[in-house]
């Protein structure tokens, strides 16, 4: 690594990065890396800067929440260049950082970047927008972007919980046709849908199942049909708790492609931010498209996860 750009979201996660920014810059300087720092001024600023500067740096790092990372990934993906990504999580939830086992300690996360251990991950597209780890519609899906940033900074996870309880009071079914990998077709009224590549969504661990791999070419799909009677909530809740399909109300699937057509425009969330309203959603997986730095021990585990001899035995 010779040149790196650090994109900073100063408002993310109670503005904590302000206290650690000099330490982060010093971590790069100690390694002799030329670091340029850019502080975002408004929404989509990180996207514009990452797209414009992707060809000028070996690494584009960012500090912020999942929404900041989403903008950086989208910008790089549309640039035609492939600098390695560094991520210093400083948001309220940091779902994708959890999946990558990146520390909440920003100084430690900066050291992981300069140690240069890249892991190649899948990313997705939602219509024409690149995203990192999740798109969703329906009940709960708009909680993240509907929650005021100042409220998220002040209350953290409690802000998501407070907004989530409001969603339960306004459950709306959406008539739609969902096609999975040009093979499985599901029709009917759905109240929730999620396509994700993460072990954590909305701060809730393992919501997508227990066998998530970020580089396998598949995203996890969770779909919930509209309950006809109050008794139908029981299999839905059971399925969500056990991460299992019942073939009637709830579906847990893996897919490379998801196509959704609805009778009316539906509000979507993309990586925890407002994804707009759409009648049609085309969600595609792009296998092993971008490199992102992770801890060297985590990378070792990833490389050895399919070996018959366990990592623990090998270390012995």
mmCIF file of C-alpha atoms in Angstrom:
data_model
loop_
_atom_site.group_PDB
_atom_site.id
_atom_site.type_symbol
_atom_site.label_atom_id
_atom_site.label_comp_id
_atom_site.label_asym_id
_atom_site.label_seq_id
_atom_site.Cartn_x
_atom_site.Cartn_y
_atom_site.Cartn_z
ATOM 1 C CA UNK A 1 0.000 0.000 0.000
ATOM 2 C CA UNK A 2 1.381 3.372 -1.031
ATOM 3 C CA UNK A 3 -1.585 5.720 -1.109
ATOM 4 C CA UNK A 4 -4.839 5.551 0.815
ATOM 5 C CA UNK A 5 -7.944 7.702 0.985
ATOM 6 C CA UNK A 6 -9.918 7.820 4.235
ATOM 7 C CA UNK A 7 -13.551 8.939 3.895
ATOM 8 C CA UNK A 8 -14.940 10.075 7.248
ATOM 9 C CA UNK A 9 -18.604 10.390 8.210
ATOM 10 C CA UNK A 10 -18.345 12.820 11.172
ATOM 11 C CA UNK A 11 -21.934 12.296 12.392
ATOM 12 C CA UNK A 12 -21.996 8.521 12.539
ATOM 13 C CA UNK A 13 -22.284 6.805 15.928
ATOM 14 C CA UNK A 14 -22.347 9.834 18.234
ATOM 15 C CA UNK A 15 -19.446 11.393 16.306
ATOM 16 C CA UNK A 16 -16.978 9.087 18.077
ATOM 17 C CA UNK A 17 -14.498 9.213 15.215
ATOM 18 C CA UNK A 18 -13.643 12.792 16.165
ATOM 19 C CA UNK A 19 -11.875 11.482 19.272
ATOM 20 C CA UNK A 20 -9.836 8.896 17.376
ATOM 21 C CA UNK A 21 -9.077 10.530 14.050
ATOM 22 C CA UNK A 22 -5.504 11.549 14.923
ATOM 23 C CA UNK A 23 -4.761 8.032 16.177
ATOM 24 C CA UNK A 24 -6.139 6.585 12.938
ATOM 25 C CA UNK A 25 -4.059 8.946 10.795
ATOM 26 C CA UNK A 26 -0.960 8.129 12.848
ATOM 27 C CA UNK A 27 -1.524 4.386 12.286
ATOM 28 C CA UNK A 28 -1.182 4.957 8.540
ATOM 29 C CA UNK A 29 1.793 7.322 8.979
ATOM 30 C CA UNK A 30 3.707 4.751 11.043
ATOM 31 C CA UNK A 31 3.567 2.400 8.061
ATOM 32 C CA UNK A 32 4.784 5.087 5.667
ATOM 33 C CA UNK A 33 1.435 5.254 3.891
ATOM 34 C CA UNK A 34 0.417 8.508 2.258
ATOM 35 C CA UNK A 35 -3.075 9.191 3.593
ATOM 36 C CA UNK A 36 -5.590 11.687 2.289
ATOM 37 C CA UNK A 37 -8.616 12.376 4.493
ATOM 38 C CA UNK A 38 -11.987 13.538 3.254
ATOM 39 C CA UNK A 39 -14.858 14.480 5.603
ATOM 40 C CA UNK A 40 -18.308 13.957 4.085
ATOM 41 C CA UNK A 41 -20.555 16.989 3.890
ATOM 42 C CA UNK A 42 -23.930 15.463 2.965
ATOM 43 C CA UNK A 43 -25.740 12.288 1.950
ATOM 44 C CA UNK A 44 -24.203 10.504 -1.081
ATOM 45 C CA UNK A 45 -20.955 12.446 -0.656
ATOM 46 C CA UNK A 46 -19.032 9.241 0.116
ATOM 47 C CA UNK A 47 -20.406 7.669 -3.080
ATOM 48 C CA UNK A 48 -19.336 10.579 -5.254
ATOM 49 C CA UNK A 49 -15.843 10.794 -3.758
ATOM 50 C CA UNK A 50 -15.219 7.031 -3.898
ATOM 51 C CA UNK A 51 -16.318 6.874 -7.542
ATOM 52 C CA UNK A 52 -14.209 9.882 -8.519
ATOM 53 C CA UNK A 53 -11.061 8.853 -6.650
ATOM 54 C CA UNK A 54 -11.077 5.035 -6.996
ATOM 55 C CA UNK A 55 -8.417 5.069 -9.713
ATOM 56 C CA UNK A 56 -6.061 7.305 -7.720
ATOM 57 C CA UNK A 57 -5.534 5.190 -4.577
ATOM 58 C CA UNK A 58 -4.432 1.675 -3.621
ATOM 59 C CA UNK A 59 -6.914 1.663 -0.759
ATOM 60 C CA UNK A 60 -10.119 3.530 -0.080
ATOM 61 C CA UNK A 61 -11.008 3.298 3.595
ATOM 62 C CA UNK A 62 -14.019 4.702 5.355
ATOM 63 C CA UNK A 63 -15.173 5.262 8.884
ATOM 64 C CA UNK A 64 -18.883 5.433 9.585
ATOM 65 C CA UNK A 65 -21.787 3.037 9.696
ATOM 66 C CA UNK A 66 -23.079 0.498 7.213
ATOM 67 C CA UNK A 67 -24.652 3.270 5.139
ATOM 68 C CA UNK A 68 -21.266 4.952 4.673
ATOM 69 C CA UNK A 69 -19.705 1.641 3.636
ATOM 70 C CA UNK A 70 -22.598 1.108 1.201
ATOM 71 C CA UNK A 71 -21.881 4.430 -0.506
ATOM 72 C CA UNK A 72 -18.159 3.690 -0.768
ATOM 73 C CA UNK A 73 -18.742 0.202 -2.207
ATOM 74 C CA UNK A 74 -21.301 1.541 -4.696
ATOM 75 C CA UNK A 75 -18.958 4.316 -5.788
ATOM 76 C CA UNK A 76 -16.000 1.983 -6.290
ATOM 77 C CA UNK A 77 -18.137 -0.586 -8.110
ATOM 78 C CA UNK A 78 -19.290 2.030 -10.631
ATOM 79 C CA UNK A 79 -15.802 3.476 -11.117
ATOM 80 C CA UNK A 80 -14.202 0.724 -13.185
ATOM 81 C CA UNK A 81 -11.341 0.398 -10.668
ATOM 82 C CA UNK A 82 -10.791 -2.020 -7.783
ATOM 83 C CA UNK A 83 -8.897 -0.458 -4.885
ATOM 84 C CA UNK A 84 -9.014 -2.529 -1.712
ATOM 85 C CA UNK A 85 -11.559 -1.372 0.868
ATOM 86 C CA UNK A 86 -10.768 -0.624 4.492
ATOM 87 C CA UNK A 87 -13.569 -0.311 7.011
ATOM 88 C CA UNK A 88 -13.371 1.352 10.427
ATOM 89 C CA UNK A 89 -16.864 0.880 11.901
ATOM 90 C CA UNK A 90 -18.217 3.799 13.912
ATOM 91 C CA UNK A 91 -21.975 3.523 13.397
ATOM 92 C CA UNK A 92 -24.816 2.633 15.720
ATOM 93 C CA UNK A 93 -25.208 -0.980 14.560
ATOM 94 C CA UNK A 94 -22.281 -1.998 12.286
ATOM 95 C CA UNK A 95 -23.901 -5.175 10.933
ATOM 96 C CA UNK A 96 -21.353 -5.875 8.229
ATOM 97 C CA UNK A 97 -18.440 -5.258 10.570
ATOM 98 C CA UNK A 98 -19.907 -7.960 12.811
ATOM 99 C CA UNK A 99 -19.952 -10.382 9.883
ATOM 100 C CA UNK A 100 -16.305 -9.583 9.093
ATOM 101 C CA UNK A 101 -15.379 -9.775 12.786
ATOM 102 C CA UNK A 102 -13.977 -6.254 12.680
ATOM 103 C CA UNK A 103 -13.519 -4.679 16.120
ATOM 104 C CA UNK A 104 -15.535 -1.723 17.395
ATOM 105 C CA UNK A 105 -12.241 -0.264 18.645
ATOM 106 C CA UNK A 106 -11.420 2.172 15.839
ATOM 107 C CA UNK A 107 -7.675 2.146 16.472
ATOM 108 C CA UNK A 108 -7.616 -1.648 16.197
ATOM 109 C CA UNK A 109 -9.708 -1.504 13.031
ATOM 110 C CA UNK A 110 -7.220 0.962 11.517
ATOM 111 C CA UNK A 111 -4.335 -1.395 12.340
ATOM 112 C CA UNK A 112 -6.149 -4.210 10.517
ATOM 113 C CA UNK A 113 -6.192 -2.054 7.374
ATOM 114 C CA UNK A 114 -2.449 -1.334 7.405
ATOM 115 C CA UNK A 115 -1.663 -5.017 8.041
ATOM 116 C CA UNK A 116 -3.134 -5.644 4.554
ATOM 117 C CA UNK A 117 -4.940 -8.986 4.712
ATOM 118 C CA UNK A 118 -7.612 -8.762 1.991
ATOM 119 C CA UNK A 119 -10.683 -10.993 1.794
ATOM 120 C CA UNK A 120 -12.691 -11.097 -1.443
ATOM 121 C CA UNK A 121 -16.443 -10.772 -0.817
ATOM 122 C CA UNK A 122 -19.663 -10.992 -2.789
ATOM 123 C CA UNK A 123 -21.739 -7.868 -3.208
ATOM 124 C CA UNK A 124 -25.170 -7.341 -4.725
ATOM 125 C CA UNK A 125 -27.057 -5.067 -7.047
ATOM 126 C CA UNK A 126 -30.565 -3.818 -6.380
ATOM 127 C CA UNK A 127 -31.812 -2.701 -9.799
ATOM 128 C CA UNK A 128 -28.887 -0.447 -10.799
ATOM 129 C CA UNK A 129 -27.483 0.220 -7.288
ATOM 130 C CA UNK A 130 -24.653 -1.791 -5.749
ATOM 131 C CA UNK A 131 -25.155 -2.767 -2.121
ATOM 132 C CA UNK A 132 -23.051 -4.497 0.519
ATOM 133 C CA UNK A 133 -25.185 -6.768 2.637
ATOM 134 C CA UNK A 134 -28.979 -6.321 2.719
ATOM 135 C CA UNK A 135 -32.070 -5.095 0.892
ATOM 136 C CA UNK A 136 -35.510 -5.461 2.449
ATOM 137 C CA UNK A 137 -39.143 -4.393 2.305
ATOM 138 C CA UNK A 138 -42.113 -4.544 4.635
ATOM 139 C CA UNK A 139 -42.549 -4.586 8.391
ATOM 140 C CA UNK A 140 -39.366 -3.510 10.256
ATOM 141 C CA UNK A 141 -37.421 -2.958 7.021
ATOM 142 C CA UNK A 142 -37.657 0.829 7.116
ATOM 143 C CA UNK A 143 -36.732 1.134 10.790
ATOM 144 C CA UNK A 144 -33.084 1.967 10.188
ATOM 145 C CA UNK A 145 -33.458 4.864 7.775
ATOM 146 C CA UNK A 146 -36.692 6.124 9.364
ATOM 147 C CA UNK A 147 -34.905 6.554 12.695
ATOM 148 C CA UNK A 148 -33.454 10.037 13.038
ATOM 149 C CA UNK A 149 -29.621 10.115 12.963
ATOM 150 C CA UNK A 150 -29.442 12.186 16.144
ATOM 151 C CA UNK A 151 -31.742 9.688 17.856
ATOM 152 C CA UNK A 152 -29.538 6.790 16.683
ATOM 153 C CA UNK A 153 -26.467 8.615 17.988
ATOM 154 C CA UNK A 154 -28.066 9.239 21.373
ATOM 155 C CA UNK A 155 -29.881 5.959 21.999
ATOM 156 C CA UNK A 156 -28.056 3.422 19.800
ATOM 157 C CA UNK A 157 -29.924 0.098 19.582
ATOM 158 C CA UNK A 158 -32.769 1.454 21.704
ATOM 159 C CA UNK A 159 -33.652 3.796 18.833
ATOM 160 C CA UNK A 160 -34.169 0.823 16.516
ATOM 161 C CA UNK A 161 -36.314 -0.964 19.087
ATOM 162 C CA UNK A 162 -38.539 2.073 19.631
ATOM 163 C CA UNK A 163 -39.117 2.505 15.907
ATOM 164 C CA UNK A 164 -39.621 -1.239 15.448
ATOM 165 C CA UNK A 165 -42.555 -1.332 17.842
ATOM 166 C CA UNK A 166 -44.280 1.301 15.703
ATOM 167 C CA UNK A 167 -43.994 -0.979 12.642
ATOM 168 C CA UNK A 168 -46.033 -3.670 14.363
ATOM 169 C CA UNK A 169 -48.978 -1.280 14.515
ATOM 170 C CA UNK A 170 -48.988 -0.749 10.756
ATOM 171 C CA UNK A 171 -48.480 -4.120 9.041
ATOM 172 C CA UNK A 172 -49.406 -3.905 5.381
ATOM 173 C CA UNK A 173 -49.500 -6.892 2.984
ATOM 174 C CA UNK A 174 -48.162 -6.484 -0.552
ATOM 175 C CA UNK A 175 -49.515 -8.609 -3.457
ATOM 176 C CA UNK A 176 -46.498 -9.721 -5.490
ATOM 177 C CA UNK A 177 -44.786 -12.365 -7.581
ATOM 178 C CA UNK A 178 -41.327 -13.460 -6.434
ATOM 179 C CA UNK A 179 -39.031 -15.502 -8.676
ATOM 180 C CA UNK A 180 -35.951 -17.175 -7.172
ATOM 181 C CA UNK A 181 -33.118 -18.062 -9.596
ATOM 182 C CA UNK A 182 -35.555 -18.288 -12.543
ATOM 183 C CA UNK A 183 -36.807 -21.510 -10.964
ATOM 184 C CA UNK A 184 -39.056 -21.090 -7.925
ATOM 185 C CA UNK A 185 -42.073 -18.782 -8.286
ATOM 186 C CA UNK A 186 -44.029 -17.592 -5.231
ATOM 187 C CA UNK A 187 -47.226 -15.559 -5.524
ATOM 188 C CA UNK A 188 -49.440 -13.952 -2.920
ATOM 189 C CA UNK A 189 -49.467 -11.314 -0.178
ATOM 190 C CA UNK A 190 -46.187 -10.792 1.668
ATOM 191 C CA UNK A 191 -45.482 -8.590 4.680
ATOM 192 C CA UNK A 192 -41.696 -8.892 4.727
ATOM 193 C CA UNK A 193 -38.830 -9.779 2.426
ATOM 194 C CA UNK A 194 -35.066 -9.654 2.897
ATOM 195 C CA UNK A 195 -32.112 -10.578 0.683
ATOM 196 C CA UNK A 196 -28.927 -10.469 2.726
ATOM 197 C CA UNK A 197 -25.271 -11.438 2.882
ATOM 198 C CA UNK A 198 -24.587 -10.898 6.559
ATOM 199 C CA UNK A 199 -24.661 -12.688 9.887
ATOM 200 C CA UNK A 200 -26.308 -9.665 11.480
ATOM 201 C CA UNK A 201 -29.088 -7.358 10.283
ATOM 202 C CA UNK A 202 -30.412 -4.444 12.316
ATOM 203 C CA UNK A 203 -28.141 -5.463 15.196
ATOM 204 C CA UNK A 204 -29.765 -8.906 15.409
ATOM 205 C CA UNK A 205 -27.235 -11.727 15.060
ATOM 206 C CA UNK A 206 -27.970 -14.873 13.027
ATOM 207 C CA UNK A 207 -31.241 -13.507 11.666
ATOM 208 C CA UNK A 208 -30.366 -14.886 8.218
ATOM 209 C CA UNK A 209 -29.397 -18.372 9.453
ATOM 210 C CA UNK A 210 -26.337 -20.123 10.777
ATOM 211 C CA UNK A 211 -24.426 -20.962 7.584
ATOM 212 C CA UNK A 212 -23.803 -17.543 6.031
ATOM 213 C CA UNK A 213 -20.674 -17.285 3.885
ATOM 214 C CA UNK A 214 -19.763 -13.903 2.458
ATOM 215 C CA UNK A 215 -17.983 -15.310 -0.597
ATOM 216 C CA UNK A 216 -20.052 -18.323 -1.716
ATOM 217 C CA UNK A 217 -21.937 -16.627 -4.549
ATOM 218 C CA UNK A 218 -25.274 -16.855 -2.741
ATOM 219 C CA UNK A 219 -27.329 -14.448 -0.655
ATOM 220 C CA UNK A 220 -29.794 -15.545 2.030
ATOM 221 C CA UNK A 221 -33.476 -14.841 1.344
ATOM 222 C CA UNK A 222 -36.168 -14.531 4.027
ATOM 223 C CA UNK A 223 -39.815 -14.099 3.005
ATOM 224 C CA UNK A 224 -42.908 -13.863 5.211
ATOM 225 C CA UNK A 225 -46.452 -14.200 3.883
ATOM 226 C CA UNK A 226 -49.353 -12.239 5.311
ATOM 227 C CA UNK A 227 -50.949 -14.157 8.241
ATOM 228 C CA UNK A 228 -54.614 -14.812 7.529
ATOM 229 C CA UNK A 229 -55.635 -15.347 11.168
ATOM 230 C CA UNK A 230 -53.990 -14.520 14.518
ATOM 231 C CA UNK A 231 -53.117 -18.216 14.841
ATOM 232 C CA UNK A 232 -50.892 -17.961 11.759
ATOM 233 C CA UNK A 233 -48.386 -15.894 13.738
ATOM 234 C CA UNK A 234 -47.284 -18.997 15.636
ATOM 235 C CA UNK A 235 -45.566 -20.740 12.675
ATOM 236 C CA UNK A 236 -44.136 -17.404 11.549
ATOM 237 C CA UNK A 237 -42.571 -16.664 14.920
ATOM 238 C CA UNK A 238 -41.383 -20.257 15.232
ATOM 239 C CA UNK A 239 -39.817 -20.124 11.780
ATOM 240 C CA UNK A 240 -38.052 -16.840 12.526
ATOM 241 C CA UNK A 241 -36.676 -18.190 15.799
ATOM 242 C CA UNK A 242 -35.503 -21.470 14.247
ATOM 243 C CA UNK A 243 -34.482 -20.005 10.865
ATOM 244 C CA UNK A 244 -36.550 -22.629 9.067
ATOM 245 C CA UNK A 245 -39.077 -22.589 6.231
ATOM 246 C CA UNK A 246 -42.540 -23.985 6.832
ATOM 247 C CA UNK A 247 -43.480 -23.906 3.144
ATOM 248 C CA UNK A 248 -46.625 -21.909 3.905
ATOM 249 C CA UNK A 249 -45.931 -18.650 5.703
ATOM 250 C CA UNK A 250 -42.163 -18.311 5.951
ATOM 251 C CA UNK A 251 -39.317 -19.141 3.589
ATOM 252 C CA UNK A 252 -35.554 -19.366 4.193
ATOM 253 C CA UNK A 253 -33.742 -19.752 0.864
ATOM 254 C CA UNK A 254 -30.394 -19.192 -0.833
ATOM 255 C CA UNK A 255 -30.282 -17.454 -4.193
ATOM 256 C CA UNK A 256 -28.087 -15.846 -6.826
ATOM 257 C CA UNK A 257 -30.990 -13.905 -8.313
ATOM 258 C CA UNK A 258 -34.300 -12.622 -6.939
ATOM 259 C CA UNK A 259 -36.903 -10.912 -9.130
ATOM 260 C CA UNK A 260 -39.906 -9.254 -7.468
ATOM 261 C CA UNK A 261 -42.897 -7.653 -9.165
ATOM 262 C CA UNK A 262 -45.565 -5.955 -7.034
ATOM 263 C CA UNK A 263 -48.909 -4.400 -7.872
ATOM 264 C CA UNK A 264 -47.946 -1.164 -6.147
ATOM 265 C CA UNK A 265 -44.738 0.642 -5.374
ATOM 266 C CA UNK A 266 -43.046 -0.702 -2.256
ATOM 267 C CA UNK A 267 -40.591 1.169 -0.028
ATOM 268 C CA UNK A 268 -37.232 -0.613 0.229
ATOM 269 C CA UNK A 269 -34.276 -0.225 2.540
ATOM 270 C CA UNK A 270 -30.775 -0.779 1.160
ATOM 271 C CA UNK A 271 -27.981 -1.366 3.676
ATOM 272 C CA UNK A 272 -30.076 0.370 6.315
ATOM 273 C CA UNK A 273 -30.794 3.446 4.213
ATOM 274 C CA UNK A 274 -33.783 4.577 2.151
ATOM 275 C CA UNK A 275 -33.742 2.645 -1.123
ATOM 276 C CA UNK A 276 -36.760 4.359 -2.653
ATOM 277 C CA UNK A 277 -40.089 2.882 -3.788
ATOM 278 C CA UNK A 278 -40.309 0.407 -6.658
ATOM 279 C CA UNK A 279 -42.786 -1.844 -8.493
ATOM 280 C CA UNK A 280 -39.994 -4.102 -9.723
ATOM 281 C CA UNK A 281 -36.850 -5.253 -7.940
ATOM 282 C CA UNK A 282 -34.053 -7.176 -9.639
ATOM 283 C CA UNK A 283 -31.531 -8.387 -7.054
ATOM 284 C CA UNK A 284 -28.341 -10.048 -8.307
ATOM 285 C CA UNK A 285 -25.302 -11.500 -6.538
ATOM 286 C CA UNK A 286 -21.862 -10.576 -7.885
ATOM 287 C CA UNK A 287 -19.522 -13.260 -6.635
ATOM 288 C CA UNK A 288 -16.141 -12.268 -5.177
ATOM 289 C CA UNK A 289 -16.244 -8.780 -6.630
ATOM 290 C CA UNK A 290 -14.399 -6.618 -4.086
ATOM 291 C CA UNK A 291 -11.506 -6.981 -1.635
ATOM 292 C CA UNK A 292 -11.822 -5.747 1.938
ATOM 293 C CA UNK A 293 -9.234 -5.937 4.711
ATOM 294 C CA UNK A 294 -9.901 -8.264 7.666
ATOM 295 C CA UNK A 295 -7.947 -9.475 10.674
ATOM 296 C CA UNK A 296 -5.252 -12.012 9.732
ATOM 297 C CA UNK A 297 -6.569 -14.620 12.187
ATOM 298 C CA UNK A 298 -10.071 -14.334 10.753
ATOM 299 C CA UNK A 299 -8.680 -14.655 7.236
ATOM 300 C CA UNK A 300 -6.817 -17.797 8.303
ATOM 301 C CA UNK A 301 -10.052 -19.282 9.636
ATOM 302 C CA UNK A 302 -11.828 -18.459 6.378
ATOM 303 C CA UNK A 303 -9.138 -20.123 4.276
ATOM 304 C CA UNK A 304 -9.234 -23.258 6.415
ATOM 305 C CA UNK A 305 -12.975 -23.541 7.045
ATOM 306 C CA UNK A 306 -13.448 -26.393 4.569
ATOM 307 C CA UNK A 307 -10.456 -28.449 5.597
ATOM 308 C CA UNK A 308 -11.091 -31.786 7.283
ATOM 309 C CA UNK A 309 -8.504 -31.018 9.962
ATOM 310 C CA UNK A 310 -9.787 -28.359 12.306
ATOM 311 C CA UNK A 311 -7.924 -25.110 12.774
ATOM 312 C CA UNK A 312 -7.561 -25.884 16.472
ATOM 313 C CA UNK A 313 -5.811 -29.176 15.743
ATOM 314 C CA UNK A 314 -3.542 -27.516 13.190
ATOM 315 C CA UNK A 315 -2.490 -24.884 15.705
ATOM 316 C CA UNK A 316 -1.624 -27.641 18.181
#
